[in-house]
Structures are given as structure tokens and as C-alpha cells.
PDB file of C-alpha atoms in Angstrom:
ATOM      1  CA  MET A   1      66.272  89.480  72.047  1.00  0.00           C
ATOM      2  CA  MET A   2      64.948  92.930  70.800  1.00  0.00           C
ATOM      3  CA  ASN A   3      62.236  92.609  72.785  1.00  0.00           C
ATOM      4  CA  VAL A   4      63.103  91.408  76.329  1.00  0.00           C
ATOM      5  CA  ARG A   5      63.226  94.474  78.724  1.00  0.00           C
ATOM      6  CA  LEU A   6      67.391  94.943  80.004  1.00  0.00           C
ATOM      7  CA  PRO A   7      68.863  96.265  83.228  1.00  0.00           C
ATOM      8  CA  SER A   8      70.593  99.500  82.790  1.00  0.00           C
ATOM      9  CA  MET A   9      74.342  99.160  82.896  1.00  0.00           C
ATOM     10  CA  ARG A  10      74.427 101.426  85.775  1.00  0.00           C
ATOM     11  CA  SER A  11      72.194  98.496  88.142  1.00  0.00           C
ATOM     12  CA  LEU A  12      74.775  96.339  86.723  1.00  0.00           C
ATOM     13  CA  GLN A  13      77.641  98.122  87.678  1.00  0.00           C
ATOM     14  CA  THR A  14      75.691  98.278  91.067  1.00  0.00           C
ATOM     15  CA  LEU A  15      75.240  94.501  91.608  1.00  0.00           C
ATOM     16  CA  ILE A  16      78.993  93.738  91.457  1.00  0.00           C
ATOM     17  CA  ALA A  17      79.800  96.643  93.118  1.00  0.00           C
ATOM     18  CA  VAL A  18      77.792  95.322  96.012  1.00  0.00           C
ATOM     19  CA  ALA A  19      78.628  91.725  95.544  1.00  0.00           C
ATOM     20  CA  GLN A  20      82.493  92.386  95.808  1.00  0.00           C
ATOM     21  CA  THR A  21      82.310  94.546  98.706  1.00  0.00           C
ATOM     22  CA  GLY A  22      79.293  92.588 100.429  1.00  0.00           C
ATOM     23  CA  SER A  23      77.550  95.488 101.449  1.00  0.00           C
ATOM     24  CA  PHE A  24      75.603  98.779 100.388  1.00  0.00           C
ATOM     25  CA  SER A  25      77.503 101.499 102.147  1.00  0.00           C
ATOM     26  CA  GLU A  26      81.269 100.264 100.110  1.00  0.00           C
ATOM     27  CA  ALA A  27      79.321  99.942  97.467  1.00  0.00           C
ATOM     28  CA  ALA A  28      78.482 103.478  97.462  1.00  0.00           C
ATOM     29  CA  LYS A  29      82.097 104.731  98.429  1.00  0.00           C
ATOM     30  CA  VAL A  30      83.449 102.545  95.363  1.00  0.00           C
ATOM     31  CA  LEU A  31      81.189 104.197  93.134  1.00  0.00           C
ATOM     32  CA  HIS A  32      81.246 107.645  94.730  1.00  0.00           C
ATOM     33  CA  VAL A  33      77.218 107.809  95.420  1.00  0.00           C
ATOM     34  CA  SER A  34      75.198 107.822  97.668  1.00  0.00           C
ATOM     35  CA  GLN A  35      73.896 104.215  99.846  1.00  0.00           C
ATOM     36  CA  SER A  36      70.234 105.140  98.593  1.00  0.00           C
ATOM     37  CA  THR A  37      71.470 105.257  95.558  1.00  0.00           C
ATOM     38  CA  VAL A  38      72.809 101.924  95.737  1.00  0.00           C
ATOM     39  CA  SER A  39      69.913 100.708  97.171  1.00  0.00           C
ATOM     40  CA  LYS A  40      67.158 102.155  94.610  1.00  0.00           C
ATOM     41  CA  GLN A  41      69.392 100.672  91.754  1.00  0.00           C
ATOM     42  CA  ILE A  42      69.138  97.012  93.032  1.00  0.00           C
ATOM     43  CA  GLN A  43      64.987  97.392  93.424  1.00  0.00           C
ATOM     44  CA  GLN A  44      65.262  98.203  90.341  1.00  0.00           C
ATOM     45  CA  LEU A  45      66.982  95.386  89.224  1.00  0.00           C
ATOM     46  CA  GLU A  46      65.311  93.161  91.814  1.00  0.00           C
ATOM     47  CA  GLU A  47      61.691  94.479  90.133  1.00  0.00           C
ATOM     48  CA  GLY A  48      62.924  94.081  87.056  1.00  0.00           C
ATOM     49  CA  ILE A  49      63.810  90.345  87.081  1.00  0.00           C
ATOM     50  CA  GLY A  50      60.998  89.833  89.227  1.00  0.00           C
ATOM     51  CA  GLN A  51      63.833  88.256  92.094  1.00  0.00           C
ATOM     52  CA  PRO A  52      65.265  88.902  94.841  1.00  0.00           C
ATOM     53  CA  LEU A  53      69.457  88.699  94.371  1.00  0.00           C
ATOM     54  CA  PHE A  54      70.587  89.468  97.201  1.00  0.00           C
ATOM     55  CA  GLU A  55      70.385  87.846 101.053  1.00  0.00           C
ATOM     56  CA  ARG A  56      70.559  90.239 104.316  1.00  0.00           C
ATOM     57  CA  HIS A  57      72.195  89.416 107.478  1.00  0.00           C
ATOM     58  CA  ALA A  58      73.500  91.291 110.280  1.00  0.00           C
ATOM     59  CA  GLY A  59      76.844  91.791 108.047  1.00  0.00           C
ATOM     60  CA  GLY A  60      75.828  93.133 105.501  1.00  0.00           C
ATOM     61  CA  VAL A  61      74.575  91.133 102.110  1.00  0.00           C
ATOM     62  CA  ARG A  62      75.474  88.220  99.833  1.00  0.00           C
ATOM     63  CA  LEU A  63      74.319  86.845  97.027  1.00  0.00           C
ATOM     64  CA  ASN A  64      71.949  84.397  96.809  1.00  0.00           C
ATOM     65  CA  ARG A  65      70.893  81.139  94.514  1.00  0.00           C
ATOM     66  CA  VAL A  66      69.394  83.469  92.059  1.00  0.00           C
ATOM     67  CA  GLY A  67      72.591  85.975  92.148  1.00  0.00           C
ATOM     68  CA  GLU A  68      75.152  84.010  92.303  1.00  0.00           C
ATOM     69  CA  PRO A  69      74.435  82.417  88.993  1.00  0.00           C
ATOM     70  CA  TYR A  70      73.461  85.499  87.158  1.00  0.00           C
ATOM     71  CA  LEU A  71      76.137  87.772  88.477  1.00  0.00           C
ATOM     72  CA  THR A  72      78.995  84.963  86.827  1.00  0.00           C
ATOM     73  CA  MET A  73      76.500  85.582  83.763  1.00  0.00           C
ATOM     74  CA  ILE A  74      76.924  89.162  83.405  1.00  0.00           C
ATOM     75  CA  SER A  75      80.219  90.180  84.287  1.00  0.00           C
ATOM     76  CA  ALA A  76      82.117  89.128  81.586  1.00  0.00           C
ATOM     77  CA  SER A  77      79.832  91.234  79.422  1.00  0.00           C
ATOM     78  CA  VAL A  78      79.626  94.161  81.275  1.00  0.00           C
ATOM     79  CA  ASN A  79      83.137  93.879  80.892  1.00  0.00           C
ATOM     80  CA  ASP A  80      83.590  93.330  77.237  1.00  0.00           C
ATOM     81  CA  ILE A  81      80.478  96.359  76.781  1.00  0.00           C
ATOM     82  CA  ALA A  82      83.427  99.067  79.097  1.00  0.00           C
ATOM     83  CA  ASN A  83      86.293  97.404  76.697  1.00  0.00           C
ATOM     84  CA  ALA A  84      84.800  97.978  73.746  1.00  0.00           C
ATOM     85  CA  THR A  85      82.860 101.688  74.809  1.00  0.00           C
ATOM     86  CA  ALA A  86      86.294 102.704  75.650  1.00  0.00           C
ATOM     87  CA  GLN A  87      87.822 101.607  72.818  1.00  0.00           C
ATOM     88  CA  ALA A  88      84.898 103.765  70.449  1.00  0.00           C
ATOM     89  CA  ARG A  89      86.169 106.449  72.431  1.00  0.00           C
ATOM     90  CA  GLN A  90      89.478 106.200  71.989  1.00  0.00           C
ATOM     91  CA  GLN A  91      89.304 105.529  68.377  1.00  0.00           C
ATOM     92  CA  SER A  92      86.696 108.498  67.669  1.00  0.00           C
ATOM     93  CA  ALA A  93      89.065 111.147  69.097  1.00  0.00           C
ATOM     94  CA  ARG A  94      91.851 110.135  66.845  1.00  0.00           C
ATOM     95  CA  HIS A  95      91.722 110.419  63.393  1.00  0.00           C
ATOM     96  CA  GLU A  96      94.015 107.373  61.723  1.00  0.00           C
ATOM     97  CA  SER A  97      95.659 104.074  64.054  1.00  0.00           C
ATOM     98  CA  VAL A  98      98.767 101.763  62.937  1.00  0.00           C
ATOM     99  CA  SER A  99      99.596  98.739  64.995  1.00  0.00           C
ATOM    100  CA  LEU A 100     102.638  97.047  65.764  1.00  0.00           C
ATOM    101  CA  LEU A 101     104.038  94.191  66.634  1.00  0.00           C
ATOM    102  CA  VAL A 102     107.789  94.338  67.990  1.00  0.00           C
ATOM    103  CA  PRO A 103     110.100  92.350  69.945  1.00  0.00           C
ATOM    104  CA  PRO A 104     110.231  93.890  73.326  1.00  0.00           C
ATOM    105  CA  SER A 105     113.564  94.672  73.653  1.00  0.00           C
ATOM    106  CA  PHE A 106     113.059  96.745  70.050  1.00  0.00           C
ATOM    107  CA  ALA A 107     110.137  98.245  71.744  1.00  0.00           C
ATOM    108  CA  SER A 108     111.951  99.578  74.907  1.00  0.00           C
ATOM    109  CA  LEU A 109     115.315 100.620  73.499  1.00  0.00           C
ATOM    110  CA  TRP A 110     114.617 101.995  70.531  1.00  0.00           C
ATOM    111  CA  LEU A 111     111.209 102.517  68.543  1.00  0.00           C
ATOM    112  CA  ILE A 112     109.164 103.844  72.048  1.00  0.00           C
ATOM    113  CA  PRO A 113     112.281 106.718  72.338  1.00  0.00           C
ATOM    114  CA  GLN A 114     111.932 107.436  68.852  1.00  0.00           C
ATOM    115  CA  LEU A 115     107.818 107.918  69.024  1.00  0.00           C
ATOM    116  CA  PRO A 116     107.337 111.388  70.287  1.00  0.00           C
ATOM    117  CA  ALA A 117     109.259 112.819  66.837  1.00  0.00           C
ATOM    118  CA  PHE A 118     106.963 110.937  64.981  1.00  0.00           C
ATOM    119  CA  LYS A 119     104.242 112.263  66.833  1.00  0.00           C
ATOM    120  CA  SER A 120     105.210 115.608  66.490  1.00  0.00           C
ATOM    121  CA  GLN A 121     105.608 115.264  62.257  1.00  0.00           C
ATOM    122  CA  HIS A 122     102.697 113.121  62.550  1.00  0.00           C
ATOM    123  CA  PRO A 123      99.940 113.896  64.954  1.00  0.00           C
ATOM    124  CA  ASP A 124      96.777 112.585  63.180  1.00  0.00           C
ATOM    125  CA  ILE A 125      98.007 109.225  62.891  1.00  0.00           C
ATOM    126  CA  SER A 126      97.760 107.131  66.553  1.00  0.00           C
ATOM    127  CA  VAL A 127     100.455 104.666  66.709  1.00  0.00           C
ATOM    128  CA  VAL A 128      99.433 101.311  68.731  1.00  0.00           C
ATOM    129  CA  VAL A 129     102.876  98.862  70.063  1.00  0.00           C
ATOM    130  CA  SER A 130     102.626  95.520  70.986  1.00  0.00           C
ATOM    131  CA  ALA A 131     105.926  93.717  72.006  1.00  0.00           C
ATOM    132  CA  SER A 132     106.630  90.337  71.291  1.00  0.00           C
ATOM    133  CA  ASP A 133     109.002  87.739  70.023  1.00  0.00           C
ATOM    134  CA  TYR A 134     105.883  85.372  68.401  1.00  0.00           C
ATOM    135  CA  VAL A 135     102.850  86.334  65.798  1.00  0.00           C
ATOM    136  CA  PRO A 136      99.317  85.698  68.536  1.00  0.00           C
ATOM    137  CA  GLN A 137      98.036  82.620  66.328  1.00  0.00           C
ATOM    138  CA  GLY A 138      95.176  84.125  64.286  1.00  0.00           C
ATOM    139  CA  LYS A 139      96.449  87.663  64.481  1.00  0.00           C
ATOM    140  CA  GLU A 140      98.566  88.572  61.249  1.00  0.00           C
ATOM    141  CA  SER A 141      95.782  90.139  59.140  1.00  0.00           C
ATOM    142  CA  GLU A 142      95.151  92.380  62.578  1.00  0.00           C
ATOM    143  CA  LEU A 143      98.649  93.630  62.189  1.00  0.00           C
ATOM    144  CA  ASP A 144      99.609  96.809  59.973  1.00  0.00           C
ATOM    145  CA  ILE A 145     103.388  96.428  60.399  1.00  0.00           C
ATOM    146  CA  LEU A 146     105.286  93.381  61.734  1.00  0.00           C
ATOM    147  CA  ILE A 147     109.046  93.670  62.283  1.00  0.00           C
ATOM    148  CA  ARG A 148     110.809  90.373  63.347  1.00  0.00           C
ATOM    149  CA  CYS A 149     114.619  89.398  64.847  1.00  0.00           C
ATOM    150  CA  GLN A 150     115.725  86.498  62.833  1.00  0.00           C
ATOM    151  CA  PRO A 151     118.669  85.005  61.108  1.00  0.00           C
ATOM    152  CA  HIS A 152     119.202  86.883  57.366  1.00  0.00           C
ATOM    153  CA  GLN A 153     119.075  83.185  55.829  1.00  0.00           C
ATOM    154  CA  GLN A 154     115.550  83.218  57.144  1.00  0.00           C
ATOM    155  CA  ALA A 155     113.952  85.997  56.043  1.00  0.00           C
ATOM    156  CA  GLY A 156     110.817  85.763  54.814  1.00  0.00           C
ATOM    157  CA  ALA A 157     110.726  86.975  50.768  1.00  0.00           C
ATOM    158  CA  GLN A 158     108.456  89.775  51.327  1.00  0.00           C
ATOM    159  CA  GLY A 159     110.618  91.206  54.447  1.00  0.00           C
ATOM    160  CA  VAL A 160     112.947  93.822  54.279  1.00  0.00           C
ATOM    161  CA  CYS A 161     115.690  94.434  56.478  1.00  0.00           C
ATOM    162  CA  LEU A 162     115.549  97.674  58.475  1.00  0.00           C
ATOM    163  CA  ILE A 163     118.533  96.711  60.881  1.00  0.00           C
ATOM    164  CA  HIS A 164     121.295  94.890  59.990  1.00  0.00           C
ATOM    165  CA  GLU A 165     122.140  93.614  63.870  1.00  0.00           C
ATOM    166  CA  HIS A 166     125.956  94.289  65.252  1.00  0.00           C
ATOM    167  CA  LEU A 167     126.171  93.804  68.902  1.00  0.00           C
ATOM    168  CA  SER A 168     128.513  95.343  70.736  1.00  0.00           C
ATOM    169  CA  LEU A 169     130.212  94.487  74.036  1.00  0.00           C
ATOM    170  CA  VAL A 170     129.242  96.577  76.930  1.00  0.00           C
ATOM    171  CA  ALA A 171     129.909  97.156  80.502  1.00  0.00           C
ATOM    172  CA  SER A 172     129.497  99.130  83.566  1.00  0.00           C
ATOM    173  CA  VAL A 173     132.966 101.996  83.933  1.00  0.00           C
ATOM    174  CA  THR A 174     132.842 100.765  87.581  1.00  0.00           C
ATOM    175  CA  LEU A 175     133.970  96.990  86.810  1.00  0.00           C
ATOM    176  CA  LEU A 176     136.875  97.560  84.859  1.00  0.00           C
ATOM    177  CA  PRO A 177     139.953  96.291  85.627  1.00  0.00           C
ATOM    178  CA  GLU A 178     142.735  98.541  85.852  1.00  0.00           C
ATOM    179  CA  PRO A 179     145.078  98.358  83.988  1.00  0.00           C
ATOM    180  CA  LEU A 180     142.300  97.651  81.139  1.00  0.00           C
ATOM    181  CA  ASP A 181     143.174  94.246  78.988  1.00  0.00           C
ATOM    182  CA  ARG A 182     141.487  91.441  77.400  1.00  0.00           C
ATOM    183  CA  THR A 183     143.039  88.619  79.866  1.00  0.00           C
ATOM    184  CA  ALA A 184     141.626  90.782  82.940  1.00  0.00           C
ATOM    185  CA  LEU A 185     138.577  91.954  81.432  1.00  0.00           C
ATOM    186  CA  LEU A 186     137.354  88.394  81.045  1.00  0.00           C
ATOM    187  CA  SER A 187     138.875  86.847  83.932  1.00  0.00           C
ATOM    188  CA  GLU A 188     137.363  89.510  86.637  1.00  0.00           C
ATOM    189  CA  VAL A 189     134.034  91.217  85.215  1.00  0.00           C
ATOM    190  CA  PRO A 190     130.963  87.753  84.600  1.00  0.00           C
ATOM    191  CA  VAL A 191     129.425  87.933  81.289  1.00  0.00           C
ATOM    192  CA  LEU A 192     125.803  87.901  81.555  1.00  0.00           C
ATOM    193  CA  SER A 193     124.185  84.883  79.625  1.00  0.00           C
ATOM    194  CA  HIS A 194     121.292  85.461  77.114  1.00  0.00           C
ATOM    195  CA  LEU A 195     119.021  82.352  77.104  1.00  0.00           C
ATOM    196  CA  THR A 196     117.142  82.996  73.918  1.00  0.00           C
ATOM    197  CA  ARG A 197     120.116  83.221  72.089  1.00  0.00           C
ATOM    198  CA  PRO A 198     122.680  80.889  74.028  1.00  0.00           C
ATOM    199  CA  SER A 199     125.487  81.031  71.734  1.00  0.00           C
ATOM    200  CA  LEU A 200     126.036  84.597  71.429  1.00  0.00           C
ATOM    201  CA  TRP A 201     129.157  84.441  73.927  1.00  0.00           C
ATOM    202  CA  GLU A 202     130.629  81.508  71.727  1.00  0.00           C
ATOM    203  CA  GLN A 203     130.404  83.318  68.542  1.00  0.00           C
ATOM    204  CA  PHE A 204     131.707  86.368  70.626  1.00  0.00           C
ATOM    205  CA  TRP A 205     134.846  84.505  71.561  1.00  0.00           C
ATOM    206  CA  GLN A 206     135.257  82.764  68.207  1.00  0.00           C
ATOM    207  CA  GLN A 207     135.746  85.927  65.854  1.00  0.00           C
ATOM    208  CA  PHE A 208     138.102  87.701  68.741  1.00  0.00           C
ATOM    209  CA  GLY A 209     140.138  84.053  68.698  1.00  0.00           C
ATOM    210  CA  LEU A 210     139.061  83.511  72.818  1.00  0.00           C
ATOM    211  CA  ALA A 211     137.784  80.553  71.909  1.00  0.00           C
ATOM    212  CA  ASP A 212     139.984  79.171  74.512  1.00  0.00           C
ATOM    213  CA  SER A 213     139.092  81.531  77.407  1.00  0.00           C
ATOM    214  CA  ASN A 214     137.513  80.473  80.554  1.00  0.00           C
ATOM    215  CA  PRO A 215     135.123  83.457  81.714  1.00  0.00           C
ATOM    216  CA  GLN A 216     132.675  83.657  84.487  1.00  0.00           C
ATOM    217  CA  TYR A 217     128.937  83.291  83.698  1.00  0.00           C
ATOM    218  CA  GLY A 218     126.732  85.750  85.501  1.00  0.00           C
ATOM    219  CA  ALA A 219     123.578  86.009  86.111  1.00  0.00           C
ATOM    220  CA  GLY A 220     121.179  84.875  82.594  1.00  0.00           C
ATOM    221  CA  PHE A 221     118.523  87.096  80.631  1.00  0.00           C
ATOM    222  CA  GLU A 222     115.925  86.802  78.187  1.00  0.00           C
ATOM    223  CA  HIS A 223     115.535  90.074  76.239  1.00  0.00           C
ATOM    224  CA  PHE A 224     118.413  92.400  75.660  1.00  0.00           C
ATOM    225  CA  PHE A 225     116.434  95.321  77.704  1.00  0.00           C
ATOM    226  CA  MET A 226     117.114  92.980  80.492  1.00  0.00           C
ATOM    227  CA  ALA A 227     120.530  92.237  80.211  1.00  0.00           C
ATOM    228  CA  LEU A 228     121.140  95.950  79.582  1.00  0.00           C
ATOM    229  CA  GLU A 229     119.765  96.721  82.305  1.00  0.00           C
ATOM    230  CA  GLY A 230     122.252  93.946  84.127  1.00  0.00           C
ATOM    231  CA  VAL A 231     124.706  95.688  82.920  1.00  0.00           C
ATOM    232  CA  LYS A 232     123.550  99.215  83.975  1.00  0.00           C
ATOM    233  CA  GLN A 233     123.511  97.527  87.608  1.00  0.00           C
ATOM    234  CA  GLN A 234     126.646  96.390  87.627  1.00  0.00           C
ATOM    235  CA  MET A 235     125.974  92.550  87.665  1.00  0.00           C
ATOM    236  CA  GLY A 236     128.671  91.934  84.061  1.00  0.00           C
ATOM    237  CA  MET A 237     128.945  92.544  80.526  1.00  0.00           C
ATOM    238  CA  ALA A 238     126.477  91.923  78.005  1.00  0.00           C
ATOM    239  CA  LEU A 239     126.929  92.045  73.760  1.00  0.00           C
ATOM    240  CA  ILE A 240     123.981  94.328  73.256  1.00  0.00           C
ATOM    241  CA  PRO A 241     122.895  95.420  69.772  1.00  0.00           C
ATOM    242  CA  THR A 242     124.526  98.965  69.320  1.00  0.00           C
ATOM    243  CA  PHE A 243     121.552 100.702  67.840  1.00  0.00           C
ATOM    244  CA  MET A 244     120.099  99.260  71.658  1.00  0.00           C
ATOM    245  CA  ALA A 245     122.977 101.104  73.336  1.00  0.00           C
ATOM    246  CA  SER A 246     123.419 103.909  71.955  1.00  0.00           C
ATOM    247  CA  ALA A 247     121.906 106.269  73.662  1.00  0.00           C
ATOM    248  CA  ALA A 248     123.437 104.441  77.392  1.00  0.00           C
ATOM    249  CA  LEU A 249     127.070 104.409  75.227  1.00  0.00           C
ATOM    250  CA  SER A 250     126.468 108.859  74.521  1.00  0.00           C
ATOM    251  CA  ASN A 251     125.909 109.263  78.052  1.00  0.00           C
ATOM    252  CA  ASP A 252     128.191 107.346  79.657  1.00  0.00           C
ATOM    253  CA  GLN A 253     125.682 104.746  81.610  1.00  0.00           C
ATOM    254  CA  ILE A 254     128.271 101.986  79.769  1.00  0.00           C
ATOM    255  CA  VAL A 255     131.118 101.663  77.848  1.00  0.00           C
ATOM    256  CA  ASN A 256     132.680  99.728  75.047  1.00  0.00           C
ATOM    257  CA  PRO A 257     134.953  98.612  77.404  1.00  0.00           C
ATOM    258  CA  LEU A 258     137.052  96.843  74.093  1.00  0.00           C
ATOM    259  CA  GLY A 259     136.010  98.856  71.525  1.00  0.00           C
ATOM    260  CA  LEU A 260     134.792  95.712  70.169  1.00  0.00           C
ATOM    261  CA  SER A 261     131.440  94.538  68.071  1.00  0.00           C
ATOM    262  CA  ILE A 262     130.520  91.329  65.856  1.00  0.00           C
ATOM    263  CA  ASP A 263     127.904  90.676  63.221  1.00  0.00           C
ATOM    264  CA  SER A 264     125.794  88.506  64.619  1.00  0.00           C
ATOM    265  CA  GLY A 265     124.221  86.869  61.475  1.00  0.00           C
ATOM    266  CA  TYR A 266     120.616  88.646  62.143  1.00  0.00           C
ATOM    267  CA  GLY A 267     118.562  91.262  60.745  1.00  0.00           C
ATOM    268  CA  TYR A 268     115.526  93.365  62.381  1.00  0.00           C
ATOM    269  CA  TYR A 269     112.992  92.435  59.205  1.00  0.00           C
ATOM    270  CA  LEU A 270     110.067  94.821  58.767  1.00  0.00           C
ATOM    271  CA  TYR A 271     106.696  92.860  56.856  1.00  0.00           C
ATOM    272  CA  SER A 272     103.860  94.292  55.624  1.00  0.00           C
ATOM    273  CA  ALA A 273     101.012  93.117  53.618  1.00  0.00           C
ATOM    274  CA  ARG A 274     101.185  94.874  50.662  1.00  0.00           C
ATOM    275  CA  TYR A 275      97.053  95.938  50.603  1.00  0.00           C
ATOM    276  CA  LYS A 276      97.833  96.798  54.626  1.00  0.00           C
ATOM    277  CA  GLN A 277     100.337  99.486  52.549  1.00  0.00           C
ATOM    278  CA  ARG A 278      97.705 100.829  50.547  1.00  0.00           C
ATOM    279  CA  SER A 279      96.773 102.946  53.837  1.00  0.00           C
ATOM    280  CA  PRO A 280      98.278 106.637  53.617  1.00  0.00           C
ATOM    281  CA  ALA A 281      99.081 106.108  57.512  1.00  0.00           C
ATOM    282  CA  VAL A 282     100.852 102.960  56.990  1.00  0.00           C
ATOM    283  CA  MET A 283     103.343 103.915  54.665  1.00  0.00           C
ATOM    284  CA  GLN A 284     104.078 106.913  56.846  1.00  0.00           C
ATOM    285  CA  VAL A 285     104.862 105.362  59.618  1.00  0.00           C
ATOM    286  CA  ILE A 286     106.920 102.625  57.784  1.00  0.00           C
ATOM    287  CA  ASN A 287     108.953 105.421  55.457  1.00  0.00           C
ATOM    288  CA  TRP A 288     109.529 106.842  58.738  1.00  0.00           C
ATOM    289  CA  LEU A 289     110.879 103.578  60.372  1.00  0.00           C
ATOM    290  CA  TYR A 290     113.836 104.229  57.862  1.00  0.00           C
ATOM    291  CA  ASP A 291     114.620 107.751  57.795  1.00  0.00           C
ATOM    292  CA  THR A 292     115.043 107.004  61.365  1.00  0.00           C
ATOM    293  CA  ARG A 293     117.047 104.414  61.113  1.00  0.00           C
ATOM    294  CA  LYS A 294     118.986 105.902  58.939  1.00  0.00           C
ATOM    295  CA  GLY A 295     119.574 109.116  60.930  1.00  0.00           C
ATOM    296  CA  ASP A 296     120.268 106.973  63.960  1.00  0.00           C
ATOM    297  CA  LEU A 297     122.954 105.019  62.263  1.00  0.00           C
ATOM    298  CA  ALA A 298     124.447 108.304  61.106  1.00  0.00           C
ATOM    299  CA  ARG A 299     124.612 109.449  64.521  1.00  0.00           C
ATOM    300  CA  HIS A 300     125.921 106.712  65.853  1.00  0.00           C
ATOM    301  CA  PRO A 301     128.426 104.681  63.645  1.00  0.00           C
ATOM    302  CA  ILE A 302     129.034 100.968  64.206  1.00  0.00           C
ATOM    303  CA  SER A 303     131.824 100.559  66.515  1.00  0.00           C
ATOM    304  CA  LYS A 304     135.091  97.805  65.041  1.00  0.00           C
ATOM    305  CA  SER A 305     133.991  94.674  64.276  1.00  0.00           C
ATOM    306  CA  VAL A 306     134.912  91.607  62.445  1.00  0.00           C
TER     307      VAL A 306
END
């Protein structure tokens, strides 16, 4: 393979552009070059291969029986090379990188708003965040830090509880009945279902002696960040982790109408392999997560719970 004369990346990119547009002139616009440059690149590519790759016709050009399979084979490789090059450039621009996989709502409602503060404290560390409730098979070893939301009794021995989950009842002020009381609230304001944890409302009703209530069930959402947006859009009430709802509660976008919250029995557990923690950058992120959560709890104490 080392002795094979390979075409230039520019000529391959030109081939793809011409095939996609069906025109040398349109490909030139896409590539921001002259039409003569496109023609020259295709000519050099065809000379190097020893075969024409296009059929010329009145409306433009199209790949021939040699060009079509050739494009199929090289397209994925060109894309892989472009991605690998971009990734290498990005990594060369930073000193250290720490990868995290966290639940989607944890990422959007708590972690991302905190990251600018981390960057100001640690400008040489780049945090790379992926969001999923599940760890992709075979990806465990690639992660520096994993945060999972799970029942306390199911947490692994290596996990450390970063946050105990308390769920607050939240609603939009405009939906609250007057006068405000539990009976009116439950009869007049729909509750938003939590699709991945459907028993949350039953747990809430039972803990507050409301098991016989007959609430109106409105829309259902898969993630807390979706349910919180539903609350802001005046679709109904939801049960949202207090630490995730604290920002919206603080700026009066939403309220906890009865000041009620429950301990869900879940926690956000942090996992990181011991060999990963040998990296100072990984330990900086872990320590920052603990410190930030403590400070956040001090600023936004958990509301009344049972």
C-alpha cells in the first residue's frame, strides 16, 4: 500500500462535490474555487486512475460505472479523515481533556450552566460532555467520569453519591387557582407524567396523604428537562429534582405552590476508575463537582420534605 500513488485529498473532495451537484460550475461554488480548478482536479484524478469517472451530458455530468463504486468506497474514508484531522487539531489546542457521560437532564439543567465557572478556574482543562441514561456497550473504558441516576440500593460499590434526589412540586404561577389549596390545585391543574419513572406521582400522593385524589394527567415527558419546559409553557405541574429546578425557582419562572418535596430514593452517583483518577485533570473535575454541589446546596436548600 505504501507504494500506491494516492490521489490528493483536494481532488477527492472535488469528486464528491461534483457528484453531489452534477455540475462543475455548481461544485466550484460549493468549494469556493473557480470552475477551471474543478476541471483540473477531476482531470488529474482521472489521469491518476487511468479511467474517466464521469459521463458528460447536456444537463451536466454524472458518475459512470467506474465512478459510482469508486465514490462509494472513498466517501466514508474521506469523512473519517476529515473527522480525525478535526479532532487532532482540537486536541492539540488544549492541554488536557476529561470526558464525562451524564444523564441528559443533569447535563442541561445543572452541569452545563456550571461549566463556565469551571473553565475560568481551570482554563487548561477541557471538559467533554456526553448525555445518556445508558453507557454504550464497549465505551466504559473511554470515559473518565460517569454519573448515573439510580436507586440508592442499586448503586455499585464503586459509586459515590454526588446528589441525593429530592423532587419538588413545581408549577407556573399563572396556572395556580385562587384561593390556593391542595384540593383546588389537584382538581384544576393537570400533572405532567414522567414516562421513564411512572410511579413518581403515586409516591408523591401517598407520602402526602393524597392517595385518593383524582388528578388530571396531562402530557408525558421522558426527561426532567422536558417536563420543566412543559411547566414553563403552562402545560401543568411536574415533579422536578430540586437542584435542577433551583435556577427557575430563583428567578420566579416557576414556583413550588405548596412548598412540598419528597425524597425519591434515587441519587446521582459518580463513578471513575482508580487508574483514571491518577490524572490530575480528572481529579480536578471530580473535586470541582463535589465542591460545586456543596455550594449549590448551601445557596438553594431543599424545601420541606417528608
